[in-house]
CSV table of C-alpha atoms and ligand atoms in Angstrom, one decimal:
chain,number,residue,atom,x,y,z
O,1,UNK,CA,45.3,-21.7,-23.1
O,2,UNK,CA,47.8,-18.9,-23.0
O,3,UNK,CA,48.2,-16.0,-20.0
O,4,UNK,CA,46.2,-13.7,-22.8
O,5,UNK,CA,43.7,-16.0,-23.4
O,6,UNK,CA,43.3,-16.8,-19.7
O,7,UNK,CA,42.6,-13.3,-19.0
O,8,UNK,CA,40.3,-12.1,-22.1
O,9,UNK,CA,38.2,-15.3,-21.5
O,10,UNK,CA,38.1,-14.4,-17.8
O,11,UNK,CA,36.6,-11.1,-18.6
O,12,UNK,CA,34.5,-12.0,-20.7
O,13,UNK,CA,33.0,-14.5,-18.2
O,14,UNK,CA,33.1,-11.9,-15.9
O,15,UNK,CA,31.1,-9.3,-17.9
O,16,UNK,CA,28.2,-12.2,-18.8
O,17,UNK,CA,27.9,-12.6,-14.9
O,18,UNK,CA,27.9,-9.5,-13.9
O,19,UNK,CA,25.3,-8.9,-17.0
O,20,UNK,CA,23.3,-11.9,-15.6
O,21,UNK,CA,23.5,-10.1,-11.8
O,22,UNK,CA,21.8,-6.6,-13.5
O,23,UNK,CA,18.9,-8.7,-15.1
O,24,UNK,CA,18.0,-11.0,-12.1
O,25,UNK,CA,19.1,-9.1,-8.9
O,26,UNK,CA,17.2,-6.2,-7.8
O,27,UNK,CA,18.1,-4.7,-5.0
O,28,UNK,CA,15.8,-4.5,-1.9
O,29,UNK,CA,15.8,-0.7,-1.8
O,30,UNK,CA,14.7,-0.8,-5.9
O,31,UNK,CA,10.7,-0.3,-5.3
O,32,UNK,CA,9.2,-0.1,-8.5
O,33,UNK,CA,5.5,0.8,-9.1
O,34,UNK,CA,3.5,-2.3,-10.4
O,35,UNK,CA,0.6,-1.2,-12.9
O,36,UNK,CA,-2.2,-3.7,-13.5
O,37,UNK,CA,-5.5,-3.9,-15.0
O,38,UNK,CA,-8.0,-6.6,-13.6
O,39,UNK,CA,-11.1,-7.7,-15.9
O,40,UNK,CA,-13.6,-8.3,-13.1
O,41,UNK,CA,-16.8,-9.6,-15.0
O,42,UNK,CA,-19.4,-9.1,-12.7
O,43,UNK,CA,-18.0,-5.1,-12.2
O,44,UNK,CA,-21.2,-2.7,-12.1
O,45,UNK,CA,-20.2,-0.4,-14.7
O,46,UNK,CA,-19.8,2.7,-12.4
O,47,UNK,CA,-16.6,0.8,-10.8
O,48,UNK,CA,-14.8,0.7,-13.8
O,49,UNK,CA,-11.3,2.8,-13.8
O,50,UNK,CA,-11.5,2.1,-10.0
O,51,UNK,CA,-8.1,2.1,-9.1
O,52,UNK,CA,-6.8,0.3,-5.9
O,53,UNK,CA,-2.8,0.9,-4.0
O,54,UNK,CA,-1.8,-2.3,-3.1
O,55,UNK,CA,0.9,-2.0,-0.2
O,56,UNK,CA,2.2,-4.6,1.7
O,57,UNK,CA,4.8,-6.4,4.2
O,58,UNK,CA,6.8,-3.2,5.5
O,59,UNK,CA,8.3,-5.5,8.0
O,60,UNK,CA,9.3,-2.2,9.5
O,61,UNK,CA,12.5,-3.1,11.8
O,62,UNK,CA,16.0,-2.6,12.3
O,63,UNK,CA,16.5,-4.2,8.9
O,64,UNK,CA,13.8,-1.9,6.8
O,65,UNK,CA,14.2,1.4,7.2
O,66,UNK,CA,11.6,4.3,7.4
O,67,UNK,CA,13.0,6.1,3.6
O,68,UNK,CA,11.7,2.8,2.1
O,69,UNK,CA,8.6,2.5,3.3
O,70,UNK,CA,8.3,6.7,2.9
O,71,UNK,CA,9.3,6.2,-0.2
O,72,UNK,CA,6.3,3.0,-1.3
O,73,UNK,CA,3.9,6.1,0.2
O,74,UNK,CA,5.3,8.7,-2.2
O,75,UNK,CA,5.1,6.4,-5.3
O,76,UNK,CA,1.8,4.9,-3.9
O,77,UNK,CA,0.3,8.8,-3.5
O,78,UNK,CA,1.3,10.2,-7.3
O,79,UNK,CA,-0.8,7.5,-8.6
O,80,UNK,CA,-4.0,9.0,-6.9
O,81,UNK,CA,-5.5,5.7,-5.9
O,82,UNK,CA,-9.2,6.3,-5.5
O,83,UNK,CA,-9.0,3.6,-2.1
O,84,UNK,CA,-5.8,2.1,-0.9
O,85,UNK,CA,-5.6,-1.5,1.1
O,86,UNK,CA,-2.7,-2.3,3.3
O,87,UNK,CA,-2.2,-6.2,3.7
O,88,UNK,CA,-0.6,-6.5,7.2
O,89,UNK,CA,3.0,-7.5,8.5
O,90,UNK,CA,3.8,-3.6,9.2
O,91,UNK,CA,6.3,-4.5,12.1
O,92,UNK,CA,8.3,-8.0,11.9
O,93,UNK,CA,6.9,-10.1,14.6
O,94,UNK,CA,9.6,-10.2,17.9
O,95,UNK,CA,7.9,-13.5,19.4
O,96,UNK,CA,7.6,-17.3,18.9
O,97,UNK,CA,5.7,-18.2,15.8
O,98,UNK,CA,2.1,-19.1,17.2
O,99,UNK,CA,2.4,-16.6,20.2
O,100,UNK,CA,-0.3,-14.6,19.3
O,101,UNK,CA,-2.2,-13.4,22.5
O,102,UNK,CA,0.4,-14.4,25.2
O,103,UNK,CA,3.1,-12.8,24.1
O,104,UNK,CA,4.1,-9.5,25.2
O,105,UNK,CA,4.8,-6.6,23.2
O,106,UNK,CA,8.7,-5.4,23.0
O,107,UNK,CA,10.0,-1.9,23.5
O,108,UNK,CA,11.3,-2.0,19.6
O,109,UNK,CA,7.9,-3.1,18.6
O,110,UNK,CA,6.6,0.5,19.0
O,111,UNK,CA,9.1,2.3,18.2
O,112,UNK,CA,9.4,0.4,14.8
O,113,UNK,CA,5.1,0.7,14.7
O,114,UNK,CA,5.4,4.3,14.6
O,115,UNK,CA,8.5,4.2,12.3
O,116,UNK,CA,5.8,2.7,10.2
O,117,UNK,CA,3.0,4.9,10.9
O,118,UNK,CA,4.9,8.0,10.2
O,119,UNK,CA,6.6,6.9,6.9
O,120,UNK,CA,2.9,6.2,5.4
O,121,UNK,CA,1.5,9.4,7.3
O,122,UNK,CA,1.1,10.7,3.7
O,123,UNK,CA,-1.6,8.2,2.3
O,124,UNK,CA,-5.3,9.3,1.8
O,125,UNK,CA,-7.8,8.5,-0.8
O,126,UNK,CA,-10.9,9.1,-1.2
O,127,UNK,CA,-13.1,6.4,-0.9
O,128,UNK,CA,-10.4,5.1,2.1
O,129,UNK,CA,-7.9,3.1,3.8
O,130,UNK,CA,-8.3,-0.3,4.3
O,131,UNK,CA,-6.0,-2.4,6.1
O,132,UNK,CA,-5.4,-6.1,7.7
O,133,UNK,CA,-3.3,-7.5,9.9
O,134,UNK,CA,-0.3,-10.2,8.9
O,135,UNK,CA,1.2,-13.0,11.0
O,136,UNK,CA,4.3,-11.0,11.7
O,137,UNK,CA,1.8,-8.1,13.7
O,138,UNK,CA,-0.2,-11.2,15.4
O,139,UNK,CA,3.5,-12.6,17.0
O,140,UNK,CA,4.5,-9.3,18.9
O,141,UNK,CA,1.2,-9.9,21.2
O,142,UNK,CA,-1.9,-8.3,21.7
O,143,UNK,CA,-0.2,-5.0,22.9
O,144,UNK,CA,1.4,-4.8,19.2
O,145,UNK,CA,-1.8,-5.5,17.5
O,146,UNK,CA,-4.2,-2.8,19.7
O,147,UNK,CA,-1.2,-0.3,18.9
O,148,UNK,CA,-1.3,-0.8,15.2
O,149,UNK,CA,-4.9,-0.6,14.8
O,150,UNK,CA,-5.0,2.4,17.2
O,151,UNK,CA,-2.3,4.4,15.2
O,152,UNK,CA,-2.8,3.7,12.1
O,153,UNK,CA,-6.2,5.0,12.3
O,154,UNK,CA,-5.7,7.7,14.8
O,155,UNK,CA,-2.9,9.3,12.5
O,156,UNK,CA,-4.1,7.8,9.1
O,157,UNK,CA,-7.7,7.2,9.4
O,158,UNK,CA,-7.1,3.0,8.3
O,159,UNK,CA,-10.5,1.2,8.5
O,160,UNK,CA,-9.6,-2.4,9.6
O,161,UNK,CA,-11.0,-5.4,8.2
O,162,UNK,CA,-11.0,-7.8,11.1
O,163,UNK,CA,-13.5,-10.2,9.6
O,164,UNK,CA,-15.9,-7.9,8.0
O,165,UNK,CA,-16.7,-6.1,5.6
O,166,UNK,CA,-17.5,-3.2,4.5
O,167,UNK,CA,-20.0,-1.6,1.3
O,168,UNK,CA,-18.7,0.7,-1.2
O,169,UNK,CA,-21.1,2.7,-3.4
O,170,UNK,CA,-20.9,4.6,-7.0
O,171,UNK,CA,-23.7,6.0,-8.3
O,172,UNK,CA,-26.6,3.9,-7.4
O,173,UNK,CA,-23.9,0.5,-7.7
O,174,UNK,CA,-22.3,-1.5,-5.1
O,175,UNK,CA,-19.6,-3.9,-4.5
O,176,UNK,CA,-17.9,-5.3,-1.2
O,177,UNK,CA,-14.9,-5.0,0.4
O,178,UNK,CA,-13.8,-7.8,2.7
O,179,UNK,CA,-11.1,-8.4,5.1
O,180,UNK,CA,-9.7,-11.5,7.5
O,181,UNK,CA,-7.4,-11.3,10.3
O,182,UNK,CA,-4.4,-13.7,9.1
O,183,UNK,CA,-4.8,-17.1,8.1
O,184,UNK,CA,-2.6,-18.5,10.4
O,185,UNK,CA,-4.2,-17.5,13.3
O,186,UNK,CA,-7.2,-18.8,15.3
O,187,UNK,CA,-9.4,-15.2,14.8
O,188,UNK,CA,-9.4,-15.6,11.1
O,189,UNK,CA,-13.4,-15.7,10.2
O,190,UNK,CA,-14.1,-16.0,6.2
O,191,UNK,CA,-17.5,-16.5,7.7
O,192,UNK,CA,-18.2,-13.6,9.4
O,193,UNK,CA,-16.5,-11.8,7.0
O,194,UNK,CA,-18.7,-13.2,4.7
O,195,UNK,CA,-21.9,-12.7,7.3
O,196,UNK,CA,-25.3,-11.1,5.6
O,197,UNK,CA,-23.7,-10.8,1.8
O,198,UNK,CA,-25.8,-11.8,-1.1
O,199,UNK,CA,-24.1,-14.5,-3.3
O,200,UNK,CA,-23.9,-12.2,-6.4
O,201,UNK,CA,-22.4,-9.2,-5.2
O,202,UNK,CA,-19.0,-8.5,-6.1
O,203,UNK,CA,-16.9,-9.0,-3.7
O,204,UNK,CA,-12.9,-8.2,-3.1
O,205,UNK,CA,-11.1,-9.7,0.1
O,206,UNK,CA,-8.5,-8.4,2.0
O,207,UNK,CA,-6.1,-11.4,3.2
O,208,UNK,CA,-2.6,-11.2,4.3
O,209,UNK,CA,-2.1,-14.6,3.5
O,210,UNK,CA,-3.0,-16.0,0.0
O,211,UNK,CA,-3.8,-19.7,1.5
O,212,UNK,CA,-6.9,-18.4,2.7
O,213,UNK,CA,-8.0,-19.4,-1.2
O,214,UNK,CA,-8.1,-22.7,0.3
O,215,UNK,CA,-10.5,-21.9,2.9
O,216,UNK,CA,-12.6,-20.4,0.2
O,217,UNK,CA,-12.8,-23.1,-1.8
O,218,UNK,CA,-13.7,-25.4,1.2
O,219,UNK,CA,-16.7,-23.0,2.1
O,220,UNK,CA,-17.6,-22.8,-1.2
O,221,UNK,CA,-18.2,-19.1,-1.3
O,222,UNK,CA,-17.5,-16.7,-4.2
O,223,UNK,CA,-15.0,-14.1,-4.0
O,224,UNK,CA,-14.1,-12.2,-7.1
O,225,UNK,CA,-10.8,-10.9,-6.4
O,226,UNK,CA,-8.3,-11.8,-3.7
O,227,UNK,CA,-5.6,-9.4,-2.5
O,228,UNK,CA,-2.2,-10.5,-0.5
O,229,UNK,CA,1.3,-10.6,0.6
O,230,UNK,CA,2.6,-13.0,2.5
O,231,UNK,CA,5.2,-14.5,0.4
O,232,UNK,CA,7.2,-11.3,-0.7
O,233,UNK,CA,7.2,-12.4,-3.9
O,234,UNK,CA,9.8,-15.4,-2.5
O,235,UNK,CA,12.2,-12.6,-1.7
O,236,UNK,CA,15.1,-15.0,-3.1
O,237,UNK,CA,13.5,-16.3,-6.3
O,238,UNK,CA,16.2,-18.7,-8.2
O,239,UNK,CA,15.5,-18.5,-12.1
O,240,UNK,CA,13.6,-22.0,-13.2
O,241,UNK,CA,14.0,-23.2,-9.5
O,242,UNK,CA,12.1,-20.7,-7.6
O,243,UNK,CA,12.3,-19.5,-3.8
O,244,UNK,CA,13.9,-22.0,-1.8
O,245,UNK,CA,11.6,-21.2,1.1
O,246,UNK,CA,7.8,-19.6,0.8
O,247,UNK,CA,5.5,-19.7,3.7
O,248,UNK,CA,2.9,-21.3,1.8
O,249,UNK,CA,1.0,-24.8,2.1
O,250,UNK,CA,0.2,-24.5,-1.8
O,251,UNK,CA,3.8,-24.9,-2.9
O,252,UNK,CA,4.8,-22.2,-5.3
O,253,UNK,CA,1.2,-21.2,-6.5
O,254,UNK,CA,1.1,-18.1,-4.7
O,255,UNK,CA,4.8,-16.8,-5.0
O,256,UNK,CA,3.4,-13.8,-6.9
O,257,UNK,CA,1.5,-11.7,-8.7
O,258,UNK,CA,-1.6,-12.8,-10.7
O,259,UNK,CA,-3.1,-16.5,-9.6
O,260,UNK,CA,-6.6,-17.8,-10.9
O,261,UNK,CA,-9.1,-20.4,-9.5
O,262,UNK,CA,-11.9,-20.8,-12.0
O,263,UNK,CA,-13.4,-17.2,-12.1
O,264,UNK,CA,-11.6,-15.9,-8.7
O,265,UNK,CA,-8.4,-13.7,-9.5
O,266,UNK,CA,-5.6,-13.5,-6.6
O,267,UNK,CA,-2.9,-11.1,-6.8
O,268,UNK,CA,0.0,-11.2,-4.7
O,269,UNK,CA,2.0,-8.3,-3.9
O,270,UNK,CA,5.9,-8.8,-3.7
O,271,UNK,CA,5.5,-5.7,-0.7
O,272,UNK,CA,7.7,-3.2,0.2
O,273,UNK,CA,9.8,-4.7,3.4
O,274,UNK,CA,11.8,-7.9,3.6
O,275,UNK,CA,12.6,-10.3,6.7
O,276,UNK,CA,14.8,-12.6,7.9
O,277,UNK,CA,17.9,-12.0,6.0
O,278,UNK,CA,18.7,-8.6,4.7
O,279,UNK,CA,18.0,-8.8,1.1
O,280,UNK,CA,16.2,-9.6,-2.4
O,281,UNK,CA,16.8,-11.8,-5.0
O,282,UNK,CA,15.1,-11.5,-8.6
O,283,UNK,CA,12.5,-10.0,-6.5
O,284,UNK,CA,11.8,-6.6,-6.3
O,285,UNK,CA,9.8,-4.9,-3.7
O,286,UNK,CA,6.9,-2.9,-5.2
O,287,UNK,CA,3.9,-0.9,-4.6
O,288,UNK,CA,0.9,-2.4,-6.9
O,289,UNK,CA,-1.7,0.2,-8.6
O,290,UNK,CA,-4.9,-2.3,-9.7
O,291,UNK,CA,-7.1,-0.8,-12.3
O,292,UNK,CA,-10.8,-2.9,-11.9
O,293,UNK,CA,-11.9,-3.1,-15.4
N,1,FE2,FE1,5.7,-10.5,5.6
């Protein structure tokens, strides 16, 4: 090969990886708004068009900075979800994995809980905001966890799901809304959030976690729709090969997006945050608007 040669066919190689870089890597401060329609069966007919704001995993901290998670809100409020559901990890946890209750809250936990609180200060909808809690808001203590609920409904009005559920009505129709505290932790009650429903109801849960499929399966109950974060989508995703590391007993199965089991539909949210390492990989952060249909 001559010095020419060399250096044309090094360009050229050049341009094809940096082409490959724009078509796979997203940055982490890319949000993009995630539009989805969701055929739900058993919908009563006044709950079609319904349209849910999926947010997730702001992991706010000193690696995720307010403007993003300000910015999820903005794209999240031009939409004008009719009801918005937040699926936990707000603040990235500062403890030991399983400290749960023991563990005392940091000084940066608050500061980075109202970081959080401010940024989505512009959220409202009209039939509410639901929210759960993730592992990440679980490991910073109790402290961490009774200031998150406290906020985030004292500044944003955020109805908490902590193992309940709660009715929504159009018309003279109904379906339910559920919610679980996160999988991974002892409080978690798909019973009682279950508790007094009739089998035929529709009904949408609220998980952080999308392994708590497996717990529905084992209790045999029927959920309709499923709604989590968790994995951030992978938040480095390898093409063929996947992410390399996915908190996730099911393997892959729940990286992302749309996941069925028989007649129960689980979507997984890529969230807005990241954790751990300071970037994304083929795996943009997003803000999900689900159409029920
Ligand atoms: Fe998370």
């Amino acid at each position: 090969m001559t010095r020419r040669e060399f250096i044309v066919n090094g360009f050229r190689a050049g341009v094809v990886l940096l082409g490959a870089k724009g078509v796979y890597n997203t940055s982490r401060y890319q949000l993009r708004l995630k539009k989805i329609t969701l055929l739900v069966p058993a919908l009563p007919s006044s709950f079609k068009g319904l349209k849910i704001a999926l947010l997730s995993d702001f992991h706010s901290s000193l690696i995720v900075s307010e403007g993003l998670i300000s910015t999820a809100a903005r794209i999240c409020m031009q939409e004008r979800p009719d009801l918005i559901a937040l699926t936990g990890d707000f603040i990235t946890g500062t403890n030991e994995v399983g400290g749960s209750a023991k563990v005392k809250m940091e000084k940066g936990d608050m500061k980075y809980i109202n970081r959080c609180v401010d940024a989505l200060s512009t959220l409202s909808a009209p039939m509410g905001i639901y929210g759960v809690l993730g592992n990440h808001d679980f490991w910073s203590g109790q402290g961490a966890v009774d200031a998150i609920c406290d906020s985030f409904t004292k500044k944003i009005g955020v109805i908490w799901l902590r193992n309940m559920s709660v009715r929504l009505q159009r018309g003279d129709q109904e379906i339910y809304l559920l919610g679980v505290d996160d999988y991974w932790e002892k409080s978690c009650s798909l019973l009682d959030a279950y508790i007094a429903l009739e089998a035929e109801v529709v009904k949408i849960l609220l998980s952080h976690n999308p392994d708590i499929n497996i717990e529905i399966e084992a209790l045999r109950k029927r959920i309709d729709v499923v709604l989590s974060g968790h994995t951030h989508g992978g938040q480095v995703v390898f093409p063929y090969i996947g992410s390399p590391f996915l908190p996730s007993t099911a393997g892959q199965k729940y990286i992302s997006g749309l996941v069925k089991d028989g007649s129960r539909q689980t979507y997984i949210t890529n969230g807005v945050g990241n954790n751990m390492v300071p970037m994304r990989y083929n795996c943009p952060p997003e803000v999900v608007m689900i159409t029920l249909s």
